[in-house]
Coordinates of C-alpha atoms in Angstrom, one line a residue:
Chain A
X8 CA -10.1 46.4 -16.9
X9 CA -11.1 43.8 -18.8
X10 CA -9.1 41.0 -18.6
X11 CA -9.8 37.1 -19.4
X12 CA -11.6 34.7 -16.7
X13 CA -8.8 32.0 -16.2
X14 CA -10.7 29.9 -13.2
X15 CA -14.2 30.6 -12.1
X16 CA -15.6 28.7 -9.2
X17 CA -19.3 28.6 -8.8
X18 CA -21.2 28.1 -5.5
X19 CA -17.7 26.0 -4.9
X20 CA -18.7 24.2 -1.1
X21 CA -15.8 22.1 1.0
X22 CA -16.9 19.5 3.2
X23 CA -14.4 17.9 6.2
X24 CA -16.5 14.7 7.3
X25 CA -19.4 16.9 9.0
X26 CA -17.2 20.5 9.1
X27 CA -18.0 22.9 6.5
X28 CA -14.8 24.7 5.5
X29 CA -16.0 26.5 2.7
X30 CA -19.2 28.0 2.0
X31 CA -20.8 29.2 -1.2
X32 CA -17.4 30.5 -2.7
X33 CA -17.8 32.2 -6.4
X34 CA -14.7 33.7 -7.6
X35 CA -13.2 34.9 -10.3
X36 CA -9.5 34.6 -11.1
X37 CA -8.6 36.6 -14.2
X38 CA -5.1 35.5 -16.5
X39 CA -1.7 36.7 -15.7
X40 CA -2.6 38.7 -12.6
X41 CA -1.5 38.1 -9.3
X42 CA -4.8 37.2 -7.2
X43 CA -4.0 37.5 -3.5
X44 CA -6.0 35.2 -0.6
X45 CA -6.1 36.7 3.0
X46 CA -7.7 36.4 5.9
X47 CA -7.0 34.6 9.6
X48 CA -5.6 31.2 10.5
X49 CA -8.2 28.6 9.5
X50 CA -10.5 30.7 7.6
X51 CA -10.0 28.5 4.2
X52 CA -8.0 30.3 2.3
X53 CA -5.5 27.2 1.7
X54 CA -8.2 25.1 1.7
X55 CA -9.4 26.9 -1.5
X56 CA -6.0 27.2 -3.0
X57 CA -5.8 23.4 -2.7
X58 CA -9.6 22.9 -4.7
X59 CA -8.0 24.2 -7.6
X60 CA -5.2 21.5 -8.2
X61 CA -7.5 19.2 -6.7
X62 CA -5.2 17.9 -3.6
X63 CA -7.8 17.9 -1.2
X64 CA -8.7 14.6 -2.9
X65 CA -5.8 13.4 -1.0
X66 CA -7.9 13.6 2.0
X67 CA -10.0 11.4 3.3
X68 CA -13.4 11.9 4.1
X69 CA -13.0 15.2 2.1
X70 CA -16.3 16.3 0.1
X71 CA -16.8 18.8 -2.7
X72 CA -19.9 20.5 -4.0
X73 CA -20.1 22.6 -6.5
X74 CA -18.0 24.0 -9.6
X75 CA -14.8 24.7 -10.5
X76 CA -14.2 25.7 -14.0
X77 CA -10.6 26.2 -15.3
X78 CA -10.6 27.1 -19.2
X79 CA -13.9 26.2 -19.8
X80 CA -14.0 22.6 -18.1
X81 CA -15.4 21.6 -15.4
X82 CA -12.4 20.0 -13.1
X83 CA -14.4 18.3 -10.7
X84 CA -16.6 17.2 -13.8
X85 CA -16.6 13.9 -15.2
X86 CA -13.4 12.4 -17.5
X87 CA -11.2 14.9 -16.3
X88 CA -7.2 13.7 -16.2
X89 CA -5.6 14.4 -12.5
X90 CA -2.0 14.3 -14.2
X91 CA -2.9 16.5 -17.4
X92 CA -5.0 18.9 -14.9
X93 CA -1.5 19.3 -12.4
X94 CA 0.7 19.4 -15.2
X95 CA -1.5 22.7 -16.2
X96 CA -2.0 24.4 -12.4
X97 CA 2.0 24.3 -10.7
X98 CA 1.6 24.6 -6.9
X99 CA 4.4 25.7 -4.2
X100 CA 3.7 25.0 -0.6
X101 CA 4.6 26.9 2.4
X102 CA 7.7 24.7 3.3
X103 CA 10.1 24.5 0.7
X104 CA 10.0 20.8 -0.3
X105 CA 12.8 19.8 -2.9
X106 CA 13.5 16.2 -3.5
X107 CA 16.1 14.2 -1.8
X108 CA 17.9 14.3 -5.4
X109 CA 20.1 16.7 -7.3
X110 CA 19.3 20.6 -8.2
X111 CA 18.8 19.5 -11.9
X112 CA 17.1 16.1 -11.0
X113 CA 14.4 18.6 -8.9
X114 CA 13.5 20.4 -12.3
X115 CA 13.9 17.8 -14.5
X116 CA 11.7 15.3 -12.5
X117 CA 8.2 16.9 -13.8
X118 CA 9.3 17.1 -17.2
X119 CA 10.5 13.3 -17.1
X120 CA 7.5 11.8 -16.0
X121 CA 5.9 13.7 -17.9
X122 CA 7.5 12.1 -20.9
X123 CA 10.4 13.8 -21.9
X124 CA 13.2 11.9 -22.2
X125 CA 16.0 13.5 -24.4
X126 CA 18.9 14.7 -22.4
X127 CA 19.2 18.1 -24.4
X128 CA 15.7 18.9 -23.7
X129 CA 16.0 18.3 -19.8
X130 CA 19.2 20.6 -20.0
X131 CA 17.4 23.4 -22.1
X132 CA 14.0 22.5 -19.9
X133 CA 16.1 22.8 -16.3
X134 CA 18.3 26.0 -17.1
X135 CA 15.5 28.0 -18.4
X136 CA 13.3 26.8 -15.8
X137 CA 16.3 28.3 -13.0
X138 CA 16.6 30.8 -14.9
X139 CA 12.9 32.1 -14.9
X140 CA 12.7 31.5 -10.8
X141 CA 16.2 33.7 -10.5
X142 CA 18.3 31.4 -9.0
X143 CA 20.3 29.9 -12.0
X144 CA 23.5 32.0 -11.5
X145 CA 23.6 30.8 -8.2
X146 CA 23.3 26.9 -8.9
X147 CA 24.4 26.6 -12.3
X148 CA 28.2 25.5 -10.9
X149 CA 26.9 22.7 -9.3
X150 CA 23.8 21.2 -10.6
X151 CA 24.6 17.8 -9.4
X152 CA 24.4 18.6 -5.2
X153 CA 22.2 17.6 -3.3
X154 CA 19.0 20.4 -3.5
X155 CA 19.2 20.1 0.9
X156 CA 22.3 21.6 0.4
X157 CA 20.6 25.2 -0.6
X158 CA 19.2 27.7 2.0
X159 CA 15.9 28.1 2.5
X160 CA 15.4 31.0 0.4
X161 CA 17.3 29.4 -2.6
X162 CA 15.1 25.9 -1.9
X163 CA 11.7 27.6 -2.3
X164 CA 13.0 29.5 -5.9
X165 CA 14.4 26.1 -6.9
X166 CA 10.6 24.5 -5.6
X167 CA 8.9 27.5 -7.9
X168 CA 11.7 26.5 -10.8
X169 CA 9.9 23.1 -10.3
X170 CA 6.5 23.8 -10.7
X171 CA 7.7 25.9 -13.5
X172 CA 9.4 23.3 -15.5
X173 CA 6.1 21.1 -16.4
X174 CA 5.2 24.5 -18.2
X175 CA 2.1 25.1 -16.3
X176 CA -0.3 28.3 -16.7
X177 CA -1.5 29.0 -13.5
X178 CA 0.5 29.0 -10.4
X179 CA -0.8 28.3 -6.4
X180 CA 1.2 29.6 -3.8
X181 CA 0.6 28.5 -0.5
X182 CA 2.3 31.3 2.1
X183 CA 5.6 30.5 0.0
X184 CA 7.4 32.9 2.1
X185 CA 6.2 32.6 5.4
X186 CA 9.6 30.3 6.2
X187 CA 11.8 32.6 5.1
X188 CA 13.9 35.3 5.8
X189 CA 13.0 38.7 5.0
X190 CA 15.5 39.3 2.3
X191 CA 14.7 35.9 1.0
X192 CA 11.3 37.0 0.8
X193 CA 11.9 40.0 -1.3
X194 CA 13.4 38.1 -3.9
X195 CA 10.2 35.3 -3.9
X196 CA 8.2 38.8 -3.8
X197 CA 10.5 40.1 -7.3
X198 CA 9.5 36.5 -8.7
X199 CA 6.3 37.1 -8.5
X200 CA 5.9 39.8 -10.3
X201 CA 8.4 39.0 -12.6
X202 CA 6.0 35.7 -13.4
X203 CA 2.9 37.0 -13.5
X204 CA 4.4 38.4 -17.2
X205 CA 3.6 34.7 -18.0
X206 CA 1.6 32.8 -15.3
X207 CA -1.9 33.3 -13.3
X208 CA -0.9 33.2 -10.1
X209 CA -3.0 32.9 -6.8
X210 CA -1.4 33.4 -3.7
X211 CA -1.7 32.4 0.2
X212 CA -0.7 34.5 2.3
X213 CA -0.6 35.9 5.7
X214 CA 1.5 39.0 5.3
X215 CA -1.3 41.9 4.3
X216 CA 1.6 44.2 3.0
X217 CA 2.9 41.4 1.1
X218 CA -0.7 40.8 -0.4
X219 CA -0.9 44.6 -0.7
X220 CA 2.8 45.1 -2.8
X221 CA 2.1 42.3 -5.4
X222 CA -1.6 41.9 -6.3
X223 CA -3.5 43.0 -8.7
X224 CA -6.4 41.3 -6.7
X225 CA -7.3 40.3 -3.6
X226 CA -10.1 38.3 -1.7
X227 CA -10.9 38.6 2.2
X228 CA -12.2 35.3 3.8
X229 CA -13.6 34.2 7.0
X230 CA -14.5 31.7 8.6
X231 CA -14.7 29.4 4.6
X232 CA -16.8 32.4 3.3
X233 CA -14.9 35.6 0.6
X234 CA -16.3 38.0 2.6
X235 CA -15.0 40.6 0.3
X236 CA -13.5 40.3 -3.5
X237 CA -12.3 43.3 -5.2
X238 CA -8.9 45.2 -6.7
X239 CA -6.1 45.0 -3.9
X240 CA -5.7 48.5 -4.4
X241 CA -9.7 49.1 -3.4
X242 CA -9.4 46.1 -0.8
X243 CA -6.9 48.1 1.1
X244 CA -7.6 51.5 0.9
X245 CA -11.7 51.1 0.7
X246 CA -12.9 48.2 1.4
X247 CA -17.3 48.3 1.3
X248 CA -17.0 45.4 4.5
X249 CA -16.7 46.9 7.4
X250 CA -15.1 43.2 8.7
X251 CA -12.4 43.6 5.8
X252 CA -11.2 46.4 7.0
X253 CA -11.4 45.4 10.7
X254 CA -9.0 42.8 9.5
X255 CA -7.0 45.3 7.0
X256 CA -6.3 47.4 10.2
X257 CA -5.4 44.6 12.4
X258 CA -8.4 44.6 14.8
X259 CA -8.7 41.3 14.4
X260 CA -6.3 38.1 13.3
Chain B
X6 CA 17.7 17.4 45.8
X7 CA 19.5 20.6 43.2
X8 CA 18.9 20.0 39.6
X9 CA 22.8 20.2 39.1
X10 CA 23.1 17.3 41.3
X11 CA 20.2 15.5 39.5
X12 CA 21.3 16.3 36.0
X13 CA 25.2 15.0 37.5
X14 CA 23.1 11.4 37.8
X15 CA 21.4 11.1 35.1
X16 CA 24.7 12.4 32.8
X17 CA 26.3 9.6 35.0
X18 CA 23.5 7.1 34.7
X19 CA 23.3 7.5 30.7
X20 CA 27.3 7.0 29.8
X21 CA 27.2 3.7 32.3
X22 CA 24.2 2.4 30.5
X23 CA 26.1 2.9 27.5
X24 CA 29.6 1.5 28.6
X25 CA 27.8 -1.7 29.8
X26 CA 25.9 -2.2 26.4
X27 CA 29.4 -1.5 24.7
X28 CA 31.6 -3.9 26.7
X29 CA 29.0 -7.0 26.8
X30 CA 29.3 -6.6 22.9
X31 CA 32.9 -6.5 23.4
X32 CA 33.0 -8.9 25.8
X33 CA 31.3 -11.5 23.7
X34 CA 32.7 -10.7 20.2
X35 CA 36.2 -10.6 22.0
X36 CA 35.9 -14.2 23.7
X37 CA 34.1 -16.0 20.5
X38 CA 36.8 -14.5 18.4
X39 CA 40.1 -14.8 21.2
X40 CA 38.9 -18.9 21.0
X41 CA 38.0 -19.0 17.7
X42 CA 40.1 -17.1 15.2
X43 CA 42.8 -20.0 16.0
X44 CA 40.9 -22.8 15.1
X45 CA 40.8 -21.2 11.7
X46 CA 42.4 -22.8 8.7
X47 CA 42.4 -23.7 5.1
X48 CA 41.4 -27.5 6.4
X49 CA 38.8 -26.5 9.0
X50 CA 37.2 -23.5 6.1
X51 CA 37.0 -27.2 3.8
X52 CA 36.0 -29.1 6.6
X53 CA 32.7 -26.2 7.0
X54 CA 32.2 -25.7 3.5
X55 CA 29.0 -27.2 2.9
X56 CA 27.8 -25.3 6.3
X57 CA 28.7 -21.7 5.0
X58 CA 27.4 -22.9 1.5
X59 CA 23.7 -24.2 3.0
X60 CA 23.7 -20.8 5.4
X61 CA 24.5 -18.5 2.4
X62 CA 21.5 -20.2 0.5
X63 CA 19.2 -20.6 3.4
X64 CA 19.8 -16.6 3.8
X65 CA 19.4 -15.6 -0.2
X66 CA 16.3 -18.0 -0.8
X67 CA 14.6 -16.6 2.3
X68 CA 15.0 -13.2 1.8
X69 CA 14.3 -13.4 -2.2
X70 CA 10.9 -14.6 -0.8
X71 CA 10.4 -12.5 2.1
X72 CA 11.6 -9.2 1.2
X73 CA 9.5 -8.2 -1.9
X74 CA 6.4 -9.4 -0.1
X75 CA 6.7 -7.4 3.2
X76 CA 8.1 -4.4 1.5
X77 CA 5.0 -4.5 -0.6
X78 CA 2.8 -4.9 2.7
X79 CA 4.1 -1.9 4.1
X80 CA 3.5 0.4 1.1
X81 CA 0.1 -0.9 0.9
X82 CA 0.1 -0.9 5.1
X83 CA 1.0 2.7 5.1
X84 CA 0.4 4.1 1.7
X85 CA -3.0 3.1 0.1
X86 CA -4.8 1.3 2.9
X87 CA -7.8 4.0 4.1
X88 CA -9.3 2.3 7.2
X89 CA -7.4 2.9 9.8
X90 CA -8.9 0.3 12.2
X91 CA -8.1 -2.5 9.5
X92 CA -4.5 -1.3 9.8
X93 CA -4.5 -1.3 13.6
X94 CA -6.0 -4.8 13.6
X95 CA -3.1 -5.9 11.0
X96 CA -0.6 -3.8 13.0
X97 CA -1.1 -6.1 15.8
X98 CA -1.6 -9.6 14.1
X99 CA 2.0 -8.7 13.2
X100 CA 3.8 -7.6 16.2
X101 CA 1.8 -11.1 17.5
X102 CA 3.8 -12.7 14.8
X103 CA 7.1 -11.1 16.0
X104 CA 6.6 -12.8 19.4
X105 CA 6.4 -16.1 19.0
X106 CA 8.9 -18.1 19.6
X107 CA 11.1 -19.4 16.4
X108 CA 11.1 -23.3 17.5
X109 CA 6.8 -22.6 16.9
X110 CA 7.7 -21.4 13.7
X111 CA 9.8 -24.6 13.4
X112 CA 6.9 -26.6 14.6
X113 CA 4.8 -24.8 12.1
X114 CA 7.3 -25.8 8.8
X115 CA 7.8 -28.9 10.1
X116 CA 4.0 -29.7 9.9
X117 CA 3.3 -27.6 6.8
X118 CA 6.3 -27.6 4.4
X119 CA 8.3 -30.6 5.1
X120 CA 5.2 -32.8 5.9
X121 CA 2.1 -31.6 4.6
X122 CA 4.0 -29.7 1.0
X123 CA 5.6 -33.3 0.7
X124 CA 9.2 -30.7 0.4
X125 CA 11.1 -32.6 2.7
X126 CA 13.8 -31.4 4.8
X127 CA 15.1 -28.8 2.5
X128 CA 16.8 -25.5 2.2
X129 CA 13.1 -24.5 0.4
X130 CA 11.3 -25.7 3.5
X131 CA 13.4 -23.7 5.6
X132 CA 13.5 -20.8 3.5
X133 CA 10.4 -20.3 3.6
X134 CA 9.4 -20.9 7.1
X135 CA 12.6 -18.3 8.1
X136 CA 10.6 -16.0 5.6
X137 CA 7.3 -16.3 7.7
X138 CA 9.3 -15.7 11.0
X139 CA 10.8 -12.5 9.4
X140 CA 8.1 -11.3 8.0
X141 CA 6.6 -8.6 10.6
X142 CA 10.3 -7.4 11.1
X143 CA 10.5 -6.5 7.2
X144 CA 7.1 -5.0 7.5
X145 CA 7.3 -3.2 10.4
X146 CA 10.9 -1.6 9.6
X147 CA 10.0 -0.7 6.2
X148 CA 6.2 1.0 7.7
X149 CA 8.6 3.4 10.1
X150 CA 10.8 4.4 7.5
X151 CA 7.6 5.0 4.9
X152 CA 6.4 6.9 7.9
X153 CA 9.8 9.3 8.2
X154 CA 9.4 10.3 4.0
X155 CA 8.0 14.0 4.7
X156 CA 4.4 13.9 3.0
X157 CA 5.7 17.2 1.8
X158 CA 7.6 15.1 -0.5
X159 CA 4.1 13.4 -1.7
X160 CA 2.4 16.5 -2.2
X161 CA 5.6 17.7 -4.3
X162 CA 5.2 15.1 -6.5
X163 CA 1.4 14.9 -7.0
X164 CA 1.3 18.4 -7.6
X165 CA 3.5 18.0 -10.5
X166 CA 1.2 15.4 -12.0
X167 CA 2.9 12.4 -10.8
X168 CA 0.8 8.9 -10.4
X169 CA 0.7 7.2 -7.2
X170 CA 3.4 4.6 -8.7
X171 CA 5.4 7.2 -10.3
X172 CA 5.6 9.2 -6.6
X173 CA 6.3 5.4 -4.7
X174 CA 9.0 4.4 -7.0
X175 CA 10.8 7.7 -8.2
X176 CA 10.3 9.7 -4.5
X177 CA 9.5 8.0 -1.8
X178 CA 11.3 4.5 -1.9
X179 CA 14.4 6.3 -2.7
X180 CA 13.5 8.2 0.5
X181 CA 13.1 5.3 2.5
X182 CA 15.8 2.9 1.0
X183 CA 17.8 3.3 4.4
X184 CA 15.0 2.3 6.5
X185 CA 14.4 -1.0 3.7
X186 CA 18.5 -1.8 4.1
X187 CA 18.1 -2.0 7.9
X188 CA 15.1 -4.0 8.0
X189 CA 16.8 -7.0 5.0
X190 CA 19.8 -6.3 7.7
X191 CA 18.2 -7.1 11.0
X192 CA 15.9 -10.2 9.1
X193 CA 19.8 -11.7 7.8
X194 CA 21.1 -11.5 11.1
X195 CA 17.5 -13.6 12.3
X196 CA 17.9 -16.0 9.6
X197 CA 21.9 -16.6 10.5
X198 CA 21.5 -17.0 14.2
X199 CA 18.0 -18.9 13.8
X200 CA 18.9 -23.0 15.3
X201 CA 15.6 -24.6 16.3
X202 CA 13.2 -23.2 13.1
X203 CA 16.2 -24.5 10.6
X204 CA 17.0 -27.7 12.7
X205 CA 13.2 -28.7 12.1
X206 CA 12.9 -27.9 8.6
X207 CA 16.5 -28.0 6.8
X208 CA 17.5 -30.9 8.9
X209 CA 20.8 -31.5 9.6
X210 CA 22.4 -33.3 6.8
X211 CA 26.2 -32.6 6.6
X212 CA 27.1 -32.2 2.5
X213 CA 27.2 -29.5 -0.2
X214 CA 23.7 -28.9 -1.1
X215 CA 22.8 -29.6 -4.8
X216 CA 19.9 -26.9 -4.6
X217 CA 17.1 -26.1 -2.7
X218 CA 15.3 -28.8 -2.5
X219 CA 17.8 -30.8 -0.8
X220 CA 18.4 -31.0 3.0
X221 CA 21.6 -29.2 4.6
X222 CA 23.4 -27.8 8.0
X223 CA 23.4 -24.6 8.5
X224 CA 26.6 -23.0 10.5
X225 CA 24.4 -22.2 13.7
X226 CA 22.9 -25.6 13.5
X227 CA 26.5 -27.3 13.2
X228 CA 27.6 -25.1 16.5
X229 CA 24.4 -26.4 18.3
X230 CA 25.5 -29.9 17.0
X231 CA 28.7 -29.5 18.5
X232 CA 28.4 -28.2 21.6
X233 CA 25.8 -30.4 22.4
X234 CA 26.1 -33.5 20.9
X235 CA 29.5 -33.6 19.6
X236 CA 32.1 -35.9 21.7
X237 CA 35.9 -35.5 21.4
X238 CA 38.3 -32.9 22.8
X239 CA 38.4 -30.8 20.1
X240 CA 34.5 -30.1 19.7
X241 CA 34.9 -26.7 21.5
X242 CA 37.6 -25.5 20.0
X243 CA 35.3 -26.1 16.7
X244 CA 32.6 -24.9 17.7
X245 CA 34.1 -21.2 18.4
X246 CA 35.9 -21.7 15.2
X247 CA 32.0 -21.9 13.8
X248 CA 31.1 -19.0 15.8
X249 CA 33.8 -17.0 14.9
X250 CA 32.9 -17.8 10.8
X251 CA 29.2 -16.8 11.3
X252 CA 30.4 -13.5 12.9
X253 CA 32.6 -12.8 9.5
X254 CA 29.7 -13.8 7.2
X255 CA 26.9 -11.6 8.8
X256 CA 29.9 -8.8 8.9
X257 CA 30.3 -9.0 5.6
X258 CA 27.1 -9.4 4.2
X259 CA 26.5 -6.1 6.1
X260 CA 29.4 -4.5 4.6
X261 CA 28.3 -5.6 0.6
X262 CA 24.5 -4.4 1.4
X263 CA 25.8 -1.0 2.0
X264 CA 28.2 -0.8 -0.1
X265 CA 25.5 -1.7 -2.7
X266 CA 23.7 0.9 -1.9
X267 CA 26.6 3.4 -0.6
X268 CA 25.6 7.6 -0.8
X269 CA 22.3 6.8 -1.1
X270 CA 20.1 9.4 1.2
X271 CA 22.6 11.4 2.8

């Protein structure tokens, strides 16, 4: 298979104050394939999901050595835009977290600071982006509610409606199902694939089968290291670690 | 002791802690207004004009000043300061502030502004001694309700590519605008009820007021006047009649502030 590099990180290390929480990480993420990170509670996984929209630099006291290359650039290099580089990599986070605003003024708040102002454009911008995450049938009657109003499920479509909207090309997904019910689920899971027509998408998550019905890829850590890297298809069925598949067969986590 | 029994007196305990705190407020709105609400007329509303006029600008001018500047200290309090010790330290240099008495803060813009500025006794003096004294409540109100904005809603908005600004003015005032409302609320009832600060540094001069910089009597200074100093038989009867007025104003100045900002946050 030989599909396009889309992020590569090389000898990518994570620094809390004095904890390391991620060691020597080299990956890489190909274009429009689903890229699945597993592993136990604490490990790093989200920790590396969030180096690659750069919201650990959020934290305080929060150190990165290392690269991160995303097309070519260098994104913890020098001159690179914050806003241009966010606008490019969407995220979702395990909570759904819509605005205390409108369905349409959730979608259409990206595009708008972003600089589009023309009230046809939001409207074309906002249904296609509902559209796309499979929820605009269900909220297309009333646009102007409140997004709080929506169920869980239907908040975390209209959340990856959102990040859709600023027309990114790589998605994070941070466990974007673990609040939700499972038929819920099943329809973020449909998404998914659905987007990764489109998108690069790397996803969180804590659910192996989940990991195991909708990535093309997957990487094992533990403890801030990728103990293992590989197809999910050779991940799951024969993994070369024998910790991968300690963890694969839920001896451990 | 069973824990049916217990939970009977606490149950008990919590509904007469709440009856009490409802009929004192009852109690005192009920007498101010049984003695007052006759006093009121067309003659005696003329009689307090300038009162109500000097209170309305005493309340406008201090919170034009004061508001802006301690919403602006709690963003940068709670959303861009990084040392948490400097914020503890500032933390308590204004919950100080919020303790001392308001006839210090009198003392204080007495000495300052009306002396030392050269502004006289004036509605500007007081204003902006009131606006000291309220300070740490705007600040400390508007920091809690910063604090209730979910930081899931920051991290929504930055990972869209939104600026720091953007994400303060487009998510997470809006967010908090509630929490801001109650704390310009609470600081209008201070500045209303305030005597000894505005006595000191507005004065007491009984005519319309031809701006700021000239020297008034507020409604709660004209009630202190009254019941202390005034002779005749009908001073009381005034006096609740003043009462009653500052209870309408504060009422309805609570009433415009949210309708102003009605079906906000729901």
């Amino acid at each position: 298979m030989d599909s396009i590099t889309k992020i590569k990180t090389e000898n990518l290390e994570l620094f809390y104050g004095e904890v390391q929480a991620l060691k020597n990480i080299n990956l890489d993420i190909k274009e429009k394939e689903v890229t699945a990170l597993i592993g136990p509670s604490g490990c790093g996984k989200s920790t590396f999901l969030k180096t690659i929209n750069r919201m650990n630099d959020l934290i305080v006291g929060c150190k990165i050595n290392g690269k991160v290359i995303f097309d070519d650039i260098d994104i913890y290099g020098q001159d690179i835009d914050i806003i241009t580089l966010r606008k490019k990599i969407g995220m979702v986070f395990q909570k759904p977290n819509p605005f205390k605003m409108s369905i349409y003024d959730n979608i259409a708040y990206g595009p708008r600071i972003h600089g589009v102002k023309k009230k046809s454009s939001l409207d074309e911008i906002v249904e296609k982006s509902l559209r796309k995450a499979f929820i605009w049938d269900e909220v297309k009657d009333r646009l102007k509610t409140n997004a709080l109003s929506l169920s869980g499920g239907q908040q975390q479509r209209l959340c990856i409606a959102r990040a859709l909207a600023v027309d990114p090309e790589v998605v994070l997904m941070d466990e974007p199902t673990s609040a939700l019910d499972p038929i819920s689920t099943l329809k973020i899971e449909d998404l998914i694939s659905e987007l990764k027509k489109n998108y690069t998408i790397i996803i969180v998550t804590h659910n192996m089968q989940q990991g195991a019905r909708i990535s093309d890829r997957t990487a094992f850590f533990l403890s801030g290291e990728v103990i293992e890297y590989d197809l999910t298809d050779t991940i799951f069925t024969n993994p070369k670690n024998p910790k991968t598949e300690e963890y694969i067969t839920g001896r451990f986590g | 002791m069973s824990t049916k029994v217990k939970d009977t007196i606490l149950s008990l305990l919590v509904y007469l802690s709440s009856f009490l705190t409802i009929c004192s407020l009852v109690a005192i709105l009920g007498y101010i207004l049984w003695n007052g609400l006759g006093a009121l007329n067309f003659n005696f509303f003329m009689e307090l004009a300038p009162s109500i006029i000097t209170t309305l600008l005493v309340i406008f001018v201090s919170i034009l000043i004061s508001v802006p500047i301690g919403i602006c200290a709690a963003i940068y309090l709670h959303e861009y300061a990084k040392n948490k010790r400097v914020v503890e330290l500032i933390n308590f240099a204004i919950d100080s502030l919020a303790g001392i008495p308001s006839i210090l803060y009198g003392l204080f813009g007495l000495v300052f502004f009306v002396i030392t500025m050269k502004l006289n006794w004036s509605i500007l003096a007081g204003s902006l001694t009131l606006g000291i004294m309220i300070l740490p409540t705007i600040i400390r109100v508007t920091q809690e309700s910063l604090k209730m904005v979910p930081d899931s809603f920051r991290e929504g908005s930055f990972a869209l590519g939104a600026s720091k600004v953007t994400t303060l003015l487009k998510i997470i005032i809006p967010a908090a605008i509630r929490g801001i409302i109650t704390a310009v609320i609470l600081s209008i009832g201070r500045i209303v009820g305030e005597t000894a600060a505005v006595f000191l540094t507005v004065g007491t001069v009984d005519k319309v007021p031809d701006g700021v910089m000239s020297s008034g009597r507020t409604l709660s200074v004209h009630f202190y006047l009254l019941v202390k100093e005034a002779i005749g038989p009908d001073a009381f009867n005034q006096a609740f009649g003043t009462a009653t007025l500052l209870i309408i104003i504060v009422l309805m100045i609570v009433l415009f502030t949210q309708f102003l900002f009605r079906g906000r946050n729901d």
